[in-house]
mmCIF file of C-alpha atoms in Angstrom:
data_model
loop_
_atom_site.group_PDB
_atom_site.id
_atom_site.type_symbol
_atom_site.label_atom_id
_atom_site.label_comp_id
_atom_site.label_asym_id
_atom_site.label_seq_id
_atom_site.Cartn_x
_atom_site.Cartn_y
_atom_site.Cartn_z
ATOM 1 C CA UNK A 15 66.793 96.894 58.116
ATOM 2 C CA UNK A 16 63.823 98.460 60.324
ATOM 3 C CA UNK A 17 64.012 101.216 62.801
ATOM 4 C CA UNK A 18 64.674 99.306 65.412
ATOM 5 C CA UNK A 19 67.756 97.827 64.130
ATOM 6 C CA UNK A 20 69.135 101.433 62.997
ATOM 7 C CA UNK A 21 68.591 102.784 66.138
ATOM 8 C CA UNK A 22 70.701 99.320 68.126
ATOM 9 C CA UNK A 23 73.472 99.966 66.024
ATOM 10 C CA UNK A 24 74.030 103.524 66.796
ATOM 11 C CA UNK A 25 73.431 102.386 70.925
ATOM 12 C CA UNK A 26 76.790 100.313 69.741
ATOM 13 C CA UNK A 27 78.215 103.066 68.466
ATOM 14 C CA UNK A 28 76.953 105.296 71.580
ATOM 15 C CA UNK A 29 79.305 102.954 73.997
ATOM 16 C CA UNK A 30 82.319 103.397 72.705
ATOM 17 C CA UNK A 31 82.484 106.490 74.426
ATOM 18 C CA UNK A 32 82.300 104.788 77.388
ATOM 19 C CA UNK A 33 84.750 106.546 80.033
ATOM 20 C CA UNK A 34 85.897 109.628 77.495
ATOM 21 C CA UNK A 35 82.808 111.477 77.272
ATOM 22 C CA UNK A 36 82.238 112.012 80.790
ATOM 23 C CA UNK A 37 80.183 114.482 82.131
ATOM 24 C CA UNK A 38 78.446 114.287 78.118
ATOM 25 C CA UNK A 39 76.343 111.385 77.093
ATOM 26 C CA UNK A 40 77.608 108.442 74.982
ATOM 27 C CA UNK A 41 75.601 108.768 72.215
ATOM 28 C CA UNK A 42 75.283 107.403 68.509
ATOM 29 C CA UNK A 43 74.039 108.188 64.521
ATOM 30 C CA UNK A 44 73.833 106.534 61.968
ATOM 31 C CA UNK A 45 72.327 108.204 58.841
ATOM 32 C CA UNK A 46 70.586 106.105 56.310
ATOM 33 C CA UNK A 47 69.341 106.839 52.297
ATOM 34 C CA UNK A 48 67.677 104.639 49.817
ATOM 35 C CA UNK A 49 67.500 102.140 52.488
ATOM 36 C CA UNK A 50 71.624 102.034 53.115
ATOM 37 C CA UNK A 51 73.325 103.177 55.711
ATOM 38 C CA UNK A 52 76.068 106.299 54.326
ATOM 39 C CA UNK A 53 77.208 107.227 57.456
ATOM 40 C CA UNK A 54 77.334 106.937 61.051
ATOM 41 C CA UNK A 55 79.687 108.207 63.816
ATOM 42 C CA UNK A 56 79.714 108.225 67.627
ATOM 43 C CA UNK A 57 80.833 111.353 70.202
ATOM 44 C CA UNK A 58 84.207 110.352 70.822
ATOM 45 C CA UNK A 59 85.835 112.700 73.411
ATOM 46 C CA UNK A 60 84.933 114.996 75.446
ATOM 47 C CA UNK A 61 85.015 118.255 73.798
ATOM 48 C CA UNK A 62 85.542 116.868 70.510
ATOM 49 C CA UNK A 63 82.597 116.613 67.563
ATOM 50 C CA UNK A 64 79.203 115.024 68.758
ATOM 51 C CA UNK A 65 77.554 111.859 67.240
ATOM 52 C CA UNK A 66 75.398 113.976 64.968
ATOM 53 C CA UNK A 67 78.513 115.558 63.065
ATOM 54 C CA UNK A 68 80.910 112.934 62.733
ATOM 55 C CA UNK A 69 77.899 111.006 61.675
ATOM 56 C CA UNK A 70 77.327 113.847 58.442
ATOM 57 C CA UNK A 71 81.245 114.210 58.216
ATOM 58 C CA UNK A 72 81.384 110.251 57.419
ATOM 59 C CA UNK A 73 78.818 110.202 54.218
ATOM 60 C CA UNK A 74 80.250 108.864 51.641
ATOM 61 C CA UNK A 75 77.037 110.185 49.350
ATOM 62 C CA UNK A 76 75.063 113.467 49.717
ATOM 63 C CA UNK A 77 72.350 113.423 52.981
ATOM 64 C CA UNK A 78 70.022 115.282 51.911
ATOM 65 C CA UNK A 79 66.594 113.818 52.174
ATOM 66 C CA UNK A 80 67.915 110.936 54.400
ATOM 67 C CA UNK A 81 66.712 110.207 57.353
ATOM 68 C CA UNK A 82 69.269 110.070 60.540
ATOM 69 C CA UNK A 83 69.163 107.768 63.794
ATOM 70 C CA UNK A 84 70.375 109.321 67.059
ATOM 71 C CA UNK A 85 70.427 108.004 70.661
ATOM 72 C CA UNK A 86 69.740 111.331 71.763
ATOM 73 C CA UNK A 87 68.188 114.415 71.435
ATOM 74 C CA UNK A 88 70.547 116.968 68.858
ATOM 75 C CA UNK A 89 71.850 119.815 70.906
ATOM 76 C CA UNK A 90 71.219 123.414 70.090
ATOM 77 C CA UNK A 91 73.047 125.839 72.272
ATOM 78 C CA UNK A 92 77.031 126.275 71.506
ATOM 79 C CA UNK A 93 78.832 124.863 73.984
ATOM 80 C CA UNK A 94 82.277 123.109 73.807
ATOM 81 C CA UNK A 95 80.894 122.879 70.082
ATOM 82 C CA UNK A 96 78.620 124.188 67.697
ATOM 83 C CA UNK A 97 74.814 123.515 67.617
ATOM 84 C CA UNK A 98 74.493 119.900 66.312
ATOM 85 C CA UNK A 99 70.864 120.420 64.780
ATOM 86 C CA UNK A 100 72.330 123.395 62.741
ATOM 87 C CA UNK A 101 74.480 120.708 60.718
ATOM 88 C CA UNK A 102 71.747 118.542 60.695
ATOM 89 C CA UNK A 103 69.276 121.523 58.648
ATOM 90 C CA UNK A 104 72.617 122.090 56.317
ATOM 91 C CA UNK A 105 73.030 118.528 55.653
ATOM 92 C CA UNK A 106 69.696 118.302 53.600
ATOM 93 C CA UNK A 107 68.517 115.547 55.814
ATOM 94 C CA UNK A 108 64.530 115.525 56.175
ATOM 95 C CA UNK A 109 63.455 112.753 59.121
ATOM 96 C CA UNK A 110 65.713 112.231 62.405
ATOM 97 C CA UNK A 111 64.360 109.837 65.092
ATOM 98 C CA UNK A 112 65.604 109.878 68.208
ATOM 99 C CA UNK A 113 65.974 107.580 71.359
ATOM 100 C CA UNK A 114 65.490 109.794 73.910
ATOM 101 C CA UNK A 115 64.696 113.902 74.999
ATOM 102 C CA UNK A 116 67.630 115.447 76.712
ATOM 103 C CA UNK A 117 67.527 115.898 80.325
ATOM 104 C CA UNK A 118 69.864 118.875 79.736
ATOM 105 C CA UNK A 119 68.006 122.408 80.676
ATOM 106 C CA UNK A 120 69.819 123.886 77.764
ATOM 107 C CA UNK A 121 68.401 121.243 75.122
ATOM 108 C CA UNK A 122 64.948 119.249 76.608
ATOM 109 C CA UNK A 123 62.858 119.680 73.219
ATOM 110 C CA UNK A 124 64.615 123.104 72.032
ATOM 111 C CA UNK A 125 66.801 121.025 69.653
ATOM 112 C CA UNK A 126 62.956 118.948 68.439
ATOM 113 C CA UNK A 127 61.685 122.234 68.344
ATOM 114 C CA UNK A 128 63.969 124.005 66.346
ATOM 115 C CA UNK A 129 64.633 120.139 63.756
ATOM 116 C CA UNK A 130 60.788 120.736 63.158
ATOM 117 C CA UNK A 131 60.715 124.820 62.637
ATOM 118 C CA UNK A 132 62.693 123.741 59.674
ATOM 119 C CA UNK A 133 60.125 121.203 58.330
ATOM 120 C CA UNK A 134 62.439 118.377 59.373
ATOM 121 C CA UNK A 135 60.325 115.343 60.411
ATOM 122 C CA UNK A 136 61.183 114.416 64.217
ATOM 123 C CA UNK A 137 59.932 111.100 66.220
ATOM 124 C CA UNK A 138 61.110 110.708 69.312
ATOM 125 C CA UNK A 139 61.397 107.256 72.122
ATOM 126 C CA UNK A 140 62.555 104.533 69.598
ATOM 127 C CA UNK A 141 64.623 102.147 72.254
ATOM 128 C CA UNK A 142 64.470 105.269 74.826
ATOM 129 C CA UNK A 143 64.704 102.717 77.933
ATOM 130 C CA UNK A 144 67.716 101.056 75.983
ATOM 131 C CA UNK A 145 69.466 104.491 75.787
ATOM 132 C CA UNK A 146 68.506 105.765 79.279
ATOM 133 C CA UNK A 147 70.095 102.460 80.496
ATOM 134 C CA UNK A 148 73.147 103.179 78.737
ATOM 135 C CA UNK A 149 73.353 106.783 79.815
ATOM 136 C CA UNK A 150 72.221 106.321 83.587
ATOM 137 C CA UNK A 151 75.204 107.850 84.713
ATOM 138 C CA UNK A 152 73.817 111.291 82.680
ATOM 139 C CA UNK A 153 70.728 111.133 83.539
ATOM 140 C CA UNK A 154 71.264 111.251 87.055
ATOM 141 C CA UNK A 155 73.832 113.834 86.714
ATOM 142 C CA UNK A 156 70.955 115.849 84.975
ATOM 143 C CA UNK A 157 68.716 115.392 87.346
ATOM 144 C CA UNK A 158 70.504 115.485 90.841
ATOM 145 C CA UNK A 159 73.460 118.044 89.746
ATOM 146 C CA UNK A 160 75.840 115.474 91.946
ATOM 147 C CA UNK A 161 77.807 112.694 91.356
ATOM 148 C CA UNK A 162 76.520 108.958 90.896
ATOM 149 C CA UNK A 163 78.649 107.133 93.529
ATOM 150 C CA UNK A 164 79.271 103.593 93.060
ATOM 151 C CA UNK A 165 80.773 102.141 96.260
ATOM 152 C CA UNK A 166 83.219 98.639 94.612
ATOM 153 C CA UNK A 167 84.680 96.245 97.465
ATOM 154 C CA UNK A 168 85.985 92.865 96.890
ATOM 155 C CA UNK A 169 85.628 90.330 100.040
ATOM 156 C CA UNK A 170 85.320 86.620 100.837
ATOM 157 C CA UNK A 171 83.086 84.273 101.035
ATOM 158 C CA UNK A 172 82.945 85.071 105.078
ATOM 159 C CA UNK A 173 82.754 88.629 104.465
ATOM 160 C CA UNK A 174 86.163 89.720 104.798
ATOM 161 C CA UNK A 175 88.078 92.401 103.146
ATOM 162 C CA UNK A 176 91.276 91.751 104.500
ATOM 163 C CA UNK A 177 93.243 88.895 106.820
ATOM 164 C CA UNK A 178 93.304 89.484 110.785
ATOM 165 C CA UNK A 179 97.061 90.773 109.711
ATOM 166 C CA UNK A 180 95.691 93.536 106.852
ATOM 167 C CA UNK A 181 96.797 91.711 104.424
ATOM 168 C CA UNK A 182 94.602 92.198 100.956
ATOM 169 C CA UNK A 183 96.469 91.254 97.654
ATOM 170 C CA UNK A 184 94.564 89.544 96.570
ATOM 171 C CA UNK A 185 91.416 88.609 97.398
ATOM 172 C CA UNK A 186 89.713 88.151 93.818
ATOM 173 C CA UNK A 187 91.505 86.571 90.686
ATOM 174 C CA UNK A 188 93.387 88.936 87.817
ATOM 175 C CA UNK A 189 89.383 88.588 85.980
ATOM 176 C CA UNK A 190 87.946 90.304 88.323
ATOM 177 C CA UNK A 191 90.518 93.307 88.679
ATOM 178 C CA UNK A 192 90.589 93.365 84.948
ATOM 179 C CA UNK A 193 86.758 94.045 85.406
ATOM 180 C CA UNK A 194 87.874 96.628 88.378
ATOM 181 C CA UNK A 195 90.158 99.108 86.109
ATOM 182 C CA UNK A 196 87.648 98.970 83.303
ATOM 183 C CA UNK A 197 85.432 100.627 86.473
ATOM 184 C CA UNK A 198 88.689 103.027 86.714
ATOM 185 C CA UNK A 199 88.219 104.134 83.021
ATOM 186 C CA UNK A 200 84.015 104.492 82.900
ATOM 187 C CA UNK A 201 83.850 106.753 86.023
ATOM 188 C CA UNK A 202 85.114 110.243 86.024
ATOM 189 C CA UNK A 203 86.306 110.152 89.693
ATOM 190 C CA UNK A 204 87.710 107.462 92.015
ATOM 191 C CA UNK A 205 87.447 108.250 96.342
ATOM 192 C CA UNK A 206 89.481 106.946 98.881
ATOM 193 C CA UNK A 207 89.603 107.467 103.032
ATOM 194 C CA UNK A 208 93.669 108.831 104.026
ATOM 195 C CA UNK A 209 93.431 105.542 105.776
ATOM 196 C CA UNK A 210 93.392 103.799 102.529
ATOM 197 C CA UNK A 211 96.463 105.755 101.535
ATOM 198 C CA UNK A 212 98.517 105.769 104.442
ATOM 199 C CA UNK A 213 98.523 101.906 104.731
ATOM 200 C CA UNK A 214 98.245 100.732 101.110
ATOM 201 C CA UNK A 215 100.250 103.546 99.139
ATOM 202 C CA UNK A 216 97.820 103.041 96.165
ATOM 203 C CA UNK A 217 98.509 104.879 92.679
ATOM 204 C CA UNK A 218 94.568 104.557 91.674
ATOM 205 C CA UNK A 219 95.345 104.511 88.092
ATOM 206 C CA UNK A 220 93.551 102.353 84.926
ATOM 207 C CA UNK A 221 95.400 100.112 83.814
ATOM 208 C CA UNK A 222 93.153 99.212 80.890
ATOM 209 C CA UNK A 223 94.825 99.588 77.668
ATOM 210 C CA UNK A 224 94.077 102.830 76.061
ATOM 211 C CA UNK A 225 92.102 103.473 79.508
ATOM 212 C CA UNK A 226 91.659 106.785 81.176
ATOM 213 C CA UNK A 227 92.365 107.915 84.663
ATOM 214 C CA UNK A 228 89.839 109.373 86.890
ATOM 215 C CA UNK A 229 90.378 112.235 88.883
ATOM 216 C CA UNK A 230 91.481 110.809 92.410
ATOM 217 C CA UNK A 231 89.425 112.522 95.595
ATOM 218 C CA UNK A 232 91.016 111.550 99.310
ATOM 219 C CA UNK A 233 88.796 112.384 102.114
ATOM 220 C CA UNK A 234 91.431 113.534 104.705
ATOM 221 C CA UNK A 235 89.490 115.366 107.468
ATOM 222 C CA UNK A 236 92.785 115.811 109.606
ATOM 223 C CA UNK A 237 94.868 116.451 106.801
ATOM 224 C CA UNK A 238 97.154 113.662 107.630
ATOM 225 C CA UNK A 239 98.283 112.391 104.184
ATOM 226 C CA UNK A 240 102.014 111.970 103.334
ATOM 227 C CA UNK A 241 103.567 113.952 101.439
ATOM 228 C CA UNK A 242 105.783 111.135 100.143
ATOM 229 C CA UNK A 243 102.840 109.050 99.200
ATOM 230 C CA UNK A 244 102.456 107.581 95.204
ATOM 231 C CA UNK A 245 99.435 109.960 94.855
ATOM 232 C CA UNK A 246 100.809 112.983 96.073
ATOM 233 C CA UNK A 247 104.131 112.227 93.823
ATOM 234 C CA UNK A 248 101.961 112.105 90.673
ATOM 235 C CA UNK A 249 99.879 114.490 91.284
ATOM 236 C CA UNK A 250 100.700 116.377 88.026
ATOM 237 C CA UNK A 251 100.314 113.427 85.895
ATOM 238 C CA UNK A 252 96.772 112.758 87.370
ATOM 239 C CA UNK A 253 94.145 114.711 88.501
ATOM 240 C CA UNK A 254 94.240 114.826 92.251
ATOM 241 C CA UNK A 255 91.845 116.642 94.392
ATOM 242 C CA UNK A 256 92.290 116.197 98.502
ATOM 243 C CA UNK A 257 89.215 117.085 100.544
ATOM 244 C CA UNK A 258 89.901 118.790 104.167
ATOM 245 C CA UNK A 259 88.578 120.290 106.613
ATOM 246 C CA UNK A 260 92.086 121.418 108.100
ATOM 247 C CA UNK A 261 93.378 124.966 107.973
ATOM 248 C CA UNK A 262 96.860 123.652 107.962
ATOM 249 C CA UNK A 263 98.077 126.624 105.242
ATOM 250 C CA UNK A 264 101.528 125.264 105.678
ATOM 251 C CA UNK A 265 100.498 121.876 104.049
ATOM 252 C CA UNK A 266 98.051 122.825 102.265
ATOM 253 C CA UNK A 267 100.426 124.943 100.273
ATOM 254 C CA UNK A 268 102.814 121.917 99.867
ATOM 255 C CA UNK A 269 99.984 119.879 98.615
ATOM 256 C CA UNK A 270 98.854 122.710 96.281
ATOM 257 C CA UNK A 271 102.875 122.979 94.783
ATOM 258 C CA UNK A 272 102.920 119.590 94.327
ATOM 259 C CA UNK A 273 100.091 119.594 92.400
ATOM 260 C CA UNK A 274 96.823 118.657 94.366
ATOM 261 C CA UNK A 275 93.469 120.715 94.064
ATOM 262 C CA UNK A 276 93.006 121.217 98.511
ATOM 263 C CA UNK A 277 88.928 121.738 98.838
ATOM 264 C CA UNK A 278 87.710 122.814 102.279
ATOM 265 C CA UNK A 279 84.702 121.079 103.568
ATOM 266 C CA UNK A 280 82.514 121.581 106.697
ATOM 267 C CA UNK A 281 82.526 118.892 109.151
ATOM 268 C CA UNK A 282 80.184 116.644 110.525
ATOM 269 C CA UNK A 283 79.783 114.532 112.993
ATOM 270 C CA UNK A 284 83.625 114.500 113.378
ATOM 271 C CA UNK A 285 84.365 114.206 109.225
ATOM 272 C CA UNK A 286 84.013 116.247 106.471
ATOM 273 C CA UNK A 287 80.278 116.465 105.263
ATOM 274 C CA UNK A 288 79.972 113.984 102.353
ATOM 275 C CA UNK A 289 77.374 115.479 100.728
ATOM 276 C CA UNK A 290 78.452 119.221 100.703
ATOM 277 C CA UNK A 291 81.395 117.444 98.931
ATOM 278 C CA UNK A 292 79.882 115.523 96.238
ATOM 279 C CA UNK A 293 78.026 119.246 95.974
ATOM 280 C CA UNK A 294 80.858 120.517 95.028
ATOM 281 C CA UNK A 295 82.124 118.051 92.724
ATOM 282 C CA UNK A 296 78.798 118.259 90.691
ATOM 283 C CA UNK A 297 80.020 121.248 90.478
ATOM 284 C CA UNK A 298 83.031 120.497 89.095
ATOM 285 C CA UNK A 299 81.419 118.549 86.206
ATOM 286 C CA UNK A 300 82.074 115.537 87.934
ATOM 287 C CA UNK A 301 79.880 113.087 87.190
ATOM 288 C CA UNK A 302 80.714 109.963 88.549
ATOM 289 C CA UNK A 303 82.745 108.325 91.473
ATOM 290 C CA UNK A 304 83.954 104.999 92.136
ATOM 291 C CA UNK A 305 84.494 105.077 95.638
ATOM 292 C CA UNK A 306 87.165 101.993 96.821
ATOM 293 C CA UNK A 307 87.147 103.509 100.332
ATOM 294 C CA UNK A 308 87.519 101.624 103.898
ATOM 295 C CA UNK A 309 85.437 100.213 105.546
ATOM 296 C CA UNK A 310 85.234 103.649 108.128
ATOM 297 C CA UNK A 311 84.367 105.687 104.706
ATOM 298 C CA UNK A 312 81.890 103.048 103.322
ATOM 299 C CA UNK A 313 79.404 103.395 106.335
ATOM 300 C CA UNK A 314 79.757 107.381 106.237
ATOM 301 C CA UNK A 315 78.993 107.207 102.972
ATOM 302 C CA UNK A 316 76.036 105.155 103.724
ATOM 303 C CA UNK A 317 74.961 106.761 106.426
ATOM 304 C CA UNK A 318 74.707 109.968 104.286
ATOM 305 C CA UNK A 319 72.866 108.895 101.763
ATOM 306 C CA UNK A 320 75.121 109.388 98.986
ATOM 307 C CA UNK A 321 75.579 105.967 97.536
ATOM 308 C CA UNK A 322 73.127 104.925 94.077
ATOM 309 C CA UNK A 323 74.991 101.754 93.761
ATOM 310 C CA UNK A 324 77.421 98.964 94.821
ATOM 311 C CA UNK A 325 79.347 96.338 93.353
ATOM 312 C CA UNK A 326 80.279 93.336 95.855
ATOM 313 C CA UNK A 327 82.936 91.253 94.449
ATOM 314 C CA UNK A 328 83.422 87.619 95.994
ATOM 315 C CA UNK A 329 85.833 85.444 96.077
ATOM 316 C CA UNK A 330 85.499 81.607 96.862
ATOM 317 C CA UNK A 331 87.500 82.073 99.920
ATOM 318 C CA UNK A 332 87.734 82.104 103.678
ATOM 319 C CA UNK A 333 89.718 83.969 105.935
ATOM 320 C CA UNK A 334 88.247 83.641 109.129
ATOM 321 C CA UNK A 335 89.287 85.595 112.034
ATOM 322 C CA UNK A 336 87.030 88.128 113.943
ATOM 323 C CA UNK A 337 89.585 90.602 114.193
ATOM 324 C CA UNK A 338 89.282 90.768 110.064
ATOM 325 C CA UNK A 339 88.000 93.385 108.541
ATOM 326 C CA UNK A 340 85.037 93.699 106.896
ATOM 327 C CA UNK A 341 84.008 96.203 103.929
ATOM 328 C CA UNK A 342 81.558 98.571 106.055
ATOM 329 C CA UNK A 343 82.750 99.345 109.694
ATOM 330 C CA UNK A 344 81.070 102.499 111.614
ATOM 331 C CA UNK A 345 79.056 102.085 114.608
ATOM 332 C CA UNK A 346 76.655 99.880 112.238
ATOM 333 C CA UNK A 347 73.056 99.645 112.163
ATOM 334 C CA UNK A 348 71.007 98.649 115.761
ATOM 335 C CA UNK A 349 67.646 97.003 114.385
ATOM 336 C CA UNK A 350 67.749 94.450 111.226
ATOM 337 C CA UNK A 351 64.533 96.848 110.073
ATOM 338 C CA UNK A 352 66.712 99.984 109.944
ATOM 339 C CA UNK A 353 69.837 98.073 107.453
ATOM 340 C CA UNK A 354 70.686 99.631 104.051
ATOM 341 C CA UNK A 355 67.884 98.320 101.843
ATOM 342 C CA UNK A 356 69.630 97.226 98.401
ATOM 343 C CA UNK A 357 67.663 95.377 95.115
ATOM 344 C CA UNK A 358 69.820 93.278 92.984
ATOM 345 C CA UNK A 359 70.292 94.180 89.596
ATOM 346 C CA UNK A 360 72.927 92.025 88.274
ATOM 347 C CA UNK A 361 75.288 88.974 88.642
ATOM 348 C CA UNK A 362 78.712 88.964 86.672
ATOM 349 C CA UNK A 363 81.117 85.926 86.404
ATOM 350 C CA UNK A 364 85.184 86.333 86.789
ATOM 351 C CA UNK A 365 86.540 83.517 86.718
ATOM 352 C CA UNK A 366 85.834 81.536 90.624
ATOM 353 C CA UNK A 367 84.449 85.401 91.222
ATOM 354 C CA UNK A 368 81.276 86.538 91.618
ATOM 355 C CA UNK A 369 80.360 90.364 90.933
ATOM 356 C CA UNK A 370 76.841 91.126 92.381
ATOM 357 C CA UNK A 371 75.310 94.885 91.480
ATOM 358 C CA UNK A 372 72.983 96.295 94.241
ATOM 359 C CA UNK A 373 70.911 99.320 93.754
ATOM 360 C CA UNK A 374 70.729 101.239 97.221
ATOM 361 C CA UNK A 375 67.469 101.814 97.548
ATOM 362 C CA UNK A 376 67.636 104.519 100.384
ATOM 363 C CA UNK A 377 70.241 106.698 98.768
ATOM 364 C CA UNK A 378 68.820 110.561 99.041
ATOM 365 C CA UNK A 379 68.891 111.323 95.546
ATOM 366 C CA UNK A 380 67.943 108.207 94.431
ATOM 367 C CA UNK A 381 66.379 108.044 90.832
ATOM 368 C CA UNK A 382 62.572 106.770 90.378
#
């Protein structure tokens, strides 16, 4: 096998820690000796062993003079663990290449610096685009110290989001909401409007085998969201955080008993400020949000600038009516020359369902 191929297969192994990494990068090892691969490993959890050492802990021979493949750039500060390139200098092993440098302020060529103060042999940018692809969720965490917001809506063929009577389930086949809790599991946060709650009840839960569930973030400027609803009631099973700008202590200390995390956010222009929010979830090591909000939220978000990416499911269907709803409401957009500018990056087949994936190319912290 060449480099190339060494390096793919830990990118394989980097994506299984799709969804349980979160805010840490997926990434991958594989070590290889005599021209055989004795070990490899992936960073499985969040707070459990990186790539790097379940990679060493897997040999089935000594590593020394081997030569290891990693996605990414060996850490070198303790953090939730210990130093990854320290194991790496124990291990014996003499050449590591690596996808890609670490965005990361604490690592960005400390952990190359320190591999080649002990005469290990470093290369660096084998399959880097590959890896930053995988990771662009990281990357942009790195960079913008917010969220990346994915806004997900499922409509018809005319557009429509819901009948002229509100009625929703369903719009897109079981395929497609497969597809949609898979979403659930890979982002660390999923947003809703209080509108969204107080007519639809939702749980906002994965129901992906073996899936995890996001922390669940209602924008409630008003503070208007029952206390009887399914969120509220599981509140201690999942992570639940409701965004205000009310005072309300009487509520807010109901919410807080039952199990909510209340976070008080300025207002503007008549809702809470969306970006001082997602401010403050970056800041909660969130880095990710699916946001399934309204179509009220959707042009707020927008409008502010806060959305890198949407996913438009459609359905081969029509509901007519011009009293329907469709996924972004607000006041809308005057001129044709001022709309949203989105570039397509991808088409997905469910079933009769089409999934199209639009960058938003006017988002304020958009990447280059």
């Amino acid at each position: 096998m060449k480099d190339m191929e060494y390096m793919k297969l830990a990118l394989e192994l980097a994506e299984k820690g799709c969804g349980y990494v979160n805010p840490n990068p997926m990434v991958g090892a594989v070590i290889v000796k005599n021209g055989e691969i004795i070990g490899s490993g992936y960073h499985e959890n969040y707070g459990d062993l990186h790539a790097e050492r379940n990679a060493i802990n897997s040999c089935r021979v000594p590593a020394d003079g081997a030569t290891m493949y990693v996605t990414l750039e060996p850490c070198c500060h303790y953090g939730k663990t210990p130093p990854c390139t320290e194991a790496i200098i124990r291990s014996g092993i003499k050449r590591v290449i690596i996808g890609s440098v670490d965005p990361n302020p604490l690592v960005a060529g400390k952990g190359i610096e320190t591999l080649r103060n002990n005469n290990i042999e470093v290369e660096t940018g084998l399959m880097d685009m590959e890896n930053q692809k995988l990771n662009y969720i990281f990357f942009h965490y790195m960079k913008a110290g917010i969220p990346y917001v994915v806004m997900k809506y499922a409509m018809t063929l005319d557009g429509k989001t819901a009948t002229f009577s509100g009625k929703s389930k369903w719009i897109t086949g079981e395929k497609a909401r497969e597809h949609v809790h898979q979403s659930r599991h890979k982002y660390s946060g999923i947003m809703v409007g209080v509108n969204t709650v107080i007519q639809d009840d939702p749980m906002l839960t994965c129901r992906t085998p073996n899936g995890r569930n996001g922390t669940r973030i209602i924008c409630d400027t008003n503070l208007r969201i029952p206390l009887s609803s399914k969120i509220i009631r599981s509140a201690f099973e999942v992570p639940t955080y409701i965004a205000t700008t009310s005072q309300e202590t009487k509520k807010i200390k109901l919410l807080s008993d039952a199990g909510c995390k209340v976070i008080h956010i300025p207002k503007k222009d008549g809702h809470i400020d969306l970006n001082i929010l997602m401010e403050k979830l970056g800041k909660e090591k969130m880095d990710s949000i699916l946001l399934e909000g309204g179509s009220t939220l959707n042009f707020s978000a927008l409008e502010n600038g806060i959305i890198n990416k949407v996913e438009a499911y459609i359905s081969p269907k029509i509901f007519g009516g011009s009293a329907a709803k469709s996924p972004v409401g607000g006041i809308g957009r005057e001129d044709p020359d001022d709309a949203f500018q989105l570039v397509r990056k991808n088409i997905k087949i469910f079933g009769e369902d089409l999934l199209i994936e639009y960058e938003v190319v006017n988002n304020v912290h958009r990447d280059s």
